[in-house]
Short mmCIF file of C-alpha atoms in Angstrom, two decimals:
data_model
loop_
_atom_site.label_atom_id
_atom_site.label_comp_id
_atom_site.label_asym_id
_atom_site.label_seq_id
_atom_site.Cartn_x
_atom_site.Cartn_y
_atom_site.Cartn_z
CA MET A 1 -24.86 63.20 -129.84
CA VAL A 2 -21.27 62.82 -128.66
CA LYS A 3 -21.25 60.82 -125.96
CA SER A 4 -19.47 61.73 -122.52
CA ARG A 5 -16.42 59.83 -121.69
CA ALA A 6 -18.81 58.37 -118.79
CA ASP A 7 -21.61 57.40 -120.50
CA THR A 8 -18.99 55.51 -123.11
CA ARG A 9 -17.63 53.85 -120.22
CA ALA A 10 -20.76 52.88 -118.77
CA ALA A 11 -21.75 51.46 -122.87
CA ILE A 12 -19.01 49.78 -123.13
CA VAL A 13 -19.38 47.92 -118.95
CA HIS A 14 -23.02 46.97 -119.97
CA ALA A 15 -21.77 44.97 -123.51
CA ALA A 16 -19.00 43.45 -122.04
CA ALA A 17 -21.25 42.42 -118.85
CA TRP A 18 -24.20 40.77 -121.24
CA LEU A 19 -21.40 39.28 -123.28
CA LEU A 20 -20.06 37.70 -120.22
CA ARG A 21 -23.07 36.44 -118.73
CA GLU A 22 -24.16 34.79 -121.96
CA SER A 23 -21.29 33.07 -123.18
CA GLY A 24 -18.29 33.65 -120.48
CA PRO A 25 -14.98 35.30 -119.95
CA GLY A 26 -14.43 34.01 -123.75
CA ALA A 27 -16.76 36.10 -125.36
CA VAL A 28 -15.44 39.29 -123.79
CA THR A 29 -13.23 40.15 -127.13
CA THR A 30 -12.17 43.77 -128.47
CA ARG A 31 -14.11 43.53 -131.31
CA GLY A 32 -17.50 41.79 -129.48
CA VAL A 33 -17.53 44.99 -127.15
CA ALA A 34 -16.50 47.32 -129.62
CA GLU A 35 -19.91 45.81 -131.72
CA ARG A 36 -22.34 45.81 -129.02
CA ALA A 37 -21.18 49.01 -127.59
CA GLY A 38 -20.89 50.79 -130.97
CA VAL A 39 -17.55 52.36 -130.34
CA GLN A 40 -14.39 51.44 -131.62
CA ALA A 41 -11.83 49.57 -130.37
CA PRO A 42 -9.45 51.61 -129.67
CA THR A 43 -11.69 53.48 -127.05
CA ILE A 44 -11.66 50.11 -124.84
CA TYR A 45 -7.70 50.44 -125.01
CA ARG A 46 -8.35 53.90 -124.16
CA LEU A 47 -10.97 53.29 -121.27
CA PHE A 48 -9.71 49.77 -119.73
CA GLY A 49 -5.76 49.08 -120.82
CA ASP A 50 -6.99 46.27 -122.26
CA LYS A 51 -8.93 42.86 -121.97
CA ASP A 52 -7.89 41.92 -117.66
CA GLY A 53 -8.56 46.00 -117.26
CA LEU A 54 -12.08 45.60 -119.11
CA LEU A 55 -13.14 42.36 -117.02
CA ASP A 56 -11.87 43.72 -114.19
CA ALA A 57 -14.32 46.72 -114.65
CA VAL A 58 -17.11 44.98 -115.79
CA ALA A 59 -17.02 42.35 -112.70
CA GLU A 60 -16.71 45.31 -109.98
CA HIS A 61 -19.68 46.43 -112.11
CA VAL A 62 -22.02 43.86 -111.49
CA MET A 63 -20.56 42.74 -107.73
CA ALA A 64 -21.26 46.71 -106.73
CA THR A 65 -25.05 46.26 -107.70
CA PHE A 66 -25.25 43.06 -106.09
CA VAL A 67 -23.71 44.94 -102.99
CA SER A 68 -25.70 48.37 -103.02
CA ASP A 69 -28.81 45.77 -102.55
CA LYS A 70 -27.18 43.94 -99.73
CA ALA A 71 -26.55 47.31 -97.90
CA ALA A 72 -30.41 48.19 -98.36
CA ARG A 73 -31.85 44.96 -96.79
CA VAL A 74 -29.13 44.61 -94.24
CA ALA A 75 -29.91 48.54 -93.15
CA ALA A 76 -34.08 47.27 -93.52
CA ALA A 77 -33.70 44.47 -91.17
CA THR A 78 -31.47 46.60 -88.73
CA ALA A 79 -34.27 49.25 -88.76
CA ALA A 80 -37.36 46.59 -88.32
CA ASP A 81 -35.30 45.15 -86.11
CA VAL A 82 -35.05 41.62 -87.60
CA ASP A 83 -33.95 38.75 -85.78
CA PRO A 84 -30.45 38.73 -86.97
CA LEU A 85 -30.68 35.34 -87.45
CA ASP A 86 -32.77 35.13 -89.71
CA ASP A 87 -31.60 38.16 -91.95
CA LEU A 88 -28.23 36.44 -91.77
CA ARG A 89 -29.40 33.41 -93.49
CA ALA A 90 -31.51 35.60 -95.99
CA SER A 91 -28.49 37.18 -97.03
CA TRP A 92 -25.72 33.35 -97.48
CA ARG A 93 -29.18 32.24 -99.39
CA LYS A 94 -29.21 35.44 -101.42
CA GLN A 95 -25.36 34.74 -101.80
CA ILE A 96 -25.60 31.49 -103.20
CA GLU A 97 -28.24 32.64 -105.43
CA PHE A 98 -26.12 35.41 -106.95
CA GLY A 99 -22.70 33.48 -107.46
CA LEU A 100 -24.47 30.41 -109.08
CA ALA A 101 -26.14 32.55 -111.48
CA ASN A 102 -22.94 34.55 -112.01
CA PRO A 103 -19.88 31.60 -112.30
CA ALA A 104 -17.44 34.54 -114.22
CA VAL A 105 -18.45 36.91 -112.04
CA PHE A 106 -17.62 34.86 -109.13
CA ARG A 107 -14.76 33.05 -110.71
CA LEU A 108 -13.21 36.21 -111.57
CA LEU A 109 -14.24 37.90 -107.72
CA SER A 110 -12.94 34.29 -106.26
CA ASP A 111 -9.06 35.47 -107.84
CA PRO A 112 -7.59 36.49 -104.45
CA GLU A 113 -5.31 39.16 -106.49
CA ARG A 114 -8.65 41.08 -107.45
CA VAL A 115 -10.28 40.34 -104.36
CA LEU A 116 -7.36 42.65 -102.41
CA GLY A 117 -8.75 45.91 -105.13
CA SER A 118 -11.66 45.60 -105.58
CA PRO A 119 -14.22 48.10 -103.37
CA ALA A 120 -17.40 46.41 -103.80
CA ALA A 121 -16.08 42.73 -102.43
CA ARG A 122 -14.74 44.47 -99.15
CA THR A 123 -18.11 46.86 -99.31
CA GLY A 124 -19.53 43.16 -99.57
CA ARG A 125 -17.64 41.79 -96.26
CA GLN A 126 -18.02 45.10 -94.08
CA ILE A 127 -22.02 44.20 -94.55
CA LEU A 128 -21.02 40.69 -92.87
CA GLU A 129 -19.40 42.13 -90.41
CA THR A 130 -22.64 43.95 -90.15
CA ARG A 131 -24.76 40.85 -89.79
CA ILE A 132 -22.62 39.32 -87.45
CA HIS A 133 -22.35 42.21 -85.15
CA ARG A 134 -25.76 42.55 -84.76
CA LEU A 135 -25.78 38.52 -83.46
CA ALA A 136 -22.95 39.30 -81.64
CA THR A 137 -24.86 42.62 -79.25
CA ALA A 138 -27.31 39.54 -79.27
CA GLY A 139 -25.67 37.71 -77.57
CA ARG A 140 -26.07 34.93 -79.58
CA LEU A 141 -22.02 34.48 -80.76
CA ARG A 142 -19.57 32.09 -78.89
CA VAL A 143 -17.12 32.89 -80.93
CA PRO A 144 -15.33 36.45 -81.83
CA GLU A 145 -16.59 38.07 -84.37
CA PRO A 146 -13.46 38.68 -87.21
CA HIS A 147 -13.62 34.35 -86.67
CA ALA A 148 -17.50 33.98 -87.57
CA VAL A 149 -16.90 36.30 -90.46
CA ASP A 150 -14.20 34.32 -91.85
CA LEU A 151 -16.22 30.57 -91.73
CA ILE A 152 -18.95 32.10 -93.26
CA HIS A 153 -16.83 33.50 -96.26
CA ALA A 154 -15.20 30.69 -96.39
CA ALA A 155 -18.25 28.43 -96.54
CA GLY A 156 -19.65 29.99 -98.85
CA ILE A 157 -16.84 30.33 -101.72
CA GLY A 158 -16.31 26.95 -100.82
CA THR A 159 -20.22 26.40 -101.09
CA ILE A 160 -20.44 28.77 -104.41
CA GLN A 161 -17.12 26.37 -106.78
CA THR A 162 -18.22 23.04 -105.47
CA LEU A 163 -21.75 23.45 -106.68
CA LEU A 164 -20.45 25.07 -110.22
CA ALA A 165 -18.00 22.40 -109.85
CA THR A 166 -21.44 19.60 -110.10
CA PRO A 167 -23.09 19.18 -113.27
CA GLN A 168 -26.64 21.14 -112.62
CA GLU A 169 -28.85 18.00 -113.21
CA ARG A 170 -26.37 16.22 -110.10
CA ARG A 171 -26.50 19.49 -107.60
CA ASP A 172 -28.26 18.96 -104.36
CA PRO A 173 -30.41 21.79 -103.61
CA ARG A 174 -29.97 21.35 -99.96
CA LEU A 175 -25.82 21.85 -99.97
CA GLY A 176 -26.29 25.64 -99.47
CA ASP A 177 -28.79 25.64 -96.35
CA ALA A 178 -26.84 22.30 -95.15
CA MET A 179 -23.47 24.36 -94.61
CA MET A 180 -25.27 27.35 -93.56
CA GLU A 181 -26.09 25.22 -90.18
CA ALA A 182 -22.91 23.60 -90.14
CA VAL A 183 -21.45 26.81 -89.70
CA LEU A 184 -24.00 28.19 -87.39
CA GLY A 185 -23.51 25.55 -84.70
CA ARG A 186 -19.87 25.81 -84.81
CA ILE A 187 -20.21 30.29 -84.34
CA LEU A 188 -23.53 30.54 -82.24
CA ALA A 189 -24.22 29.77 -79.05
CA ASP A 190 -26.84 27.21 -77.50
CA PRO A 191 -30.17 28.84 -76.56
CA PRO A 192 -30.39 29.15 -73.26
CA PRO A 193 -26.05 29.19 -73.37
CA GLU A 194 -24.52 26.89 -70.93
CA ALA A 195 -21.11 26.63 -69.25
CA PRO A 196 -18.59 27.80 -71.13
CA ASP A 197 -20.18 28.96 -74.03
CA GLY A 198 -22.75 31.15 -72.12
CA ALA A 199 -19.42 33.07 -70.59
CA ILE A 200 -17.83 33.29 -74.09
CA ALA A 201 -21.11 34.64 -75.85
CA THR A 202 -21.78 37.11 -72.97
CA ALA A 203 -18.26 38.11 -73.10
CA VAL A 204 -18.45 38.23 -77.10
CA ALA A 205 -21.45 40.49 -76.71
CA LEU A 206 -19.93 42.79 -74.22
CA ARG A 207 -17.22 43.67 -76.80
CA ALA A 208 -19.07 44.54 -79.00
CA LEU A 209 -20.55 46.72 -77.10
CA ALA A 210 -17.14 47.82 -75.44
CA PRO A 211 -17.00 51.18 -78.11
CA GLN A 212 -20.08 52.25 -77.06
CA LEU A 213 -19.42 52.48 -73.12
CA ARG A 214 -18.80 56.44 -73.09
CA VAL A 215 -19.31 56.21 -69.31
CA LEU A 216 -15.80 54.71 -69.54
CA SER A 217 -12.71 56.44 -70.65
CA ASP A 218 -10.72 55.95 -73.53
CA SER A 219 -7.71 53.98 -71.47
CA GLU A 220 -10.97 51.81 -69.82
CA ARG A 221 -12.03 50.82 -72.70
CA GLN A 222 -9.23 49.58 -74.18
CA LEU A 223 -8.28 47.10 -71.34
CA LEU A 224 -11.86 45.97 -71.39
CA VAL A 225 -11.43 45.29 -74.79
CA GLU A 226 -8.52 43.08 -73.78
CA TRP A 227 -10.09 41.35 -71.40
CA LEU A 228 -12.59 40.08 -73.55
CA ASP A 229 -10.41 39.63 -76.22
CA ARG A 230 -8.66 37.28 -74.26
CA ILE A 231 -11.45 35.67 -72.73
CA THR A 232 -13.23 34.84 -76.25
CA GLU A 233 -10.13 33.83 -77.71
CA THR A 234 -8.78 31.77 -75.54
CA PRO A 235 -12.31 29.61 -74.62
CA ALA A 236 -10.37 25.96 -74.56
CA ARG A 237 -6.91 27.21 -72.82
CA ALA A 238 -9.38 28.63 -69.68
CA ALA A 239 -11.11 25.54 -69.99
CA GLN A 240 -8.20 22.97 -69.58
CA VAL A 241 -6.35 25.85 -66.65
CA ALA A 242 -9.86 25.47 -64.62
CA GLU A 243 -10.11 21.71 -65.22
CA THR A 244 -6.31 21.50 -63.68
CA PRO A 245 -6.25 19.72 -60.24
CA GLY A 246 -5.30 22.33 -58.05
CA SER A 247 -5.92 25.19 -60.50
CA ALA A 248 -8.37 26.57 -57.65
CA ASN A 249 -5.14 27.19 -55.33
CA ARG A 250 -3.07 27.87 -57.19
#
């Protein structure tokens, strides 16, 4: 029975993914993949161009499967009204576990050039943005949403890289949770929030909801967003002005 182009491509990707997981990128040779997939070597070149093209396809396949699961979990958490902070912590742990279980894929997708061209990586970031947005609408955030996303993203990459660079017997199993709590301490408003965090958390929450305020016109919503961005992005400058002697009389 002749396989379709899609079936042949899938067989090659699965074969290469197995070799990558078991033995690392060095094992993903044209000959090894061809033998495991039951195809001729020229077929791999015809479908993927070269080894780098094949590795890109494998990394995308593994990452896309993981991201699909993440998307289902965040949808379920939203539908069930799961506490957004609990959901974020659980997702963080899953991300660390994935990176440690798939070091070769993690290293491939840590390459900035590969990330820029990866639909799965972009979708993964969008899912993180959704989780952060849930925190913002709950009034739990004291920094702008994009800043919180960047902090968590950078912390996740750094944590996984550090653990992978440490011999397994010397890895600190508490490092991931400790890093998460450090980031949360930077981005979360204290409950109950105290000034100036209270005003900032409120502004961040309103900023998250602004696109839904249909009682306002488009231009009014845009102006509101500009005001709220000014509040959330320059809290230190606002506090400095408020503390300047005589500022109330200006």
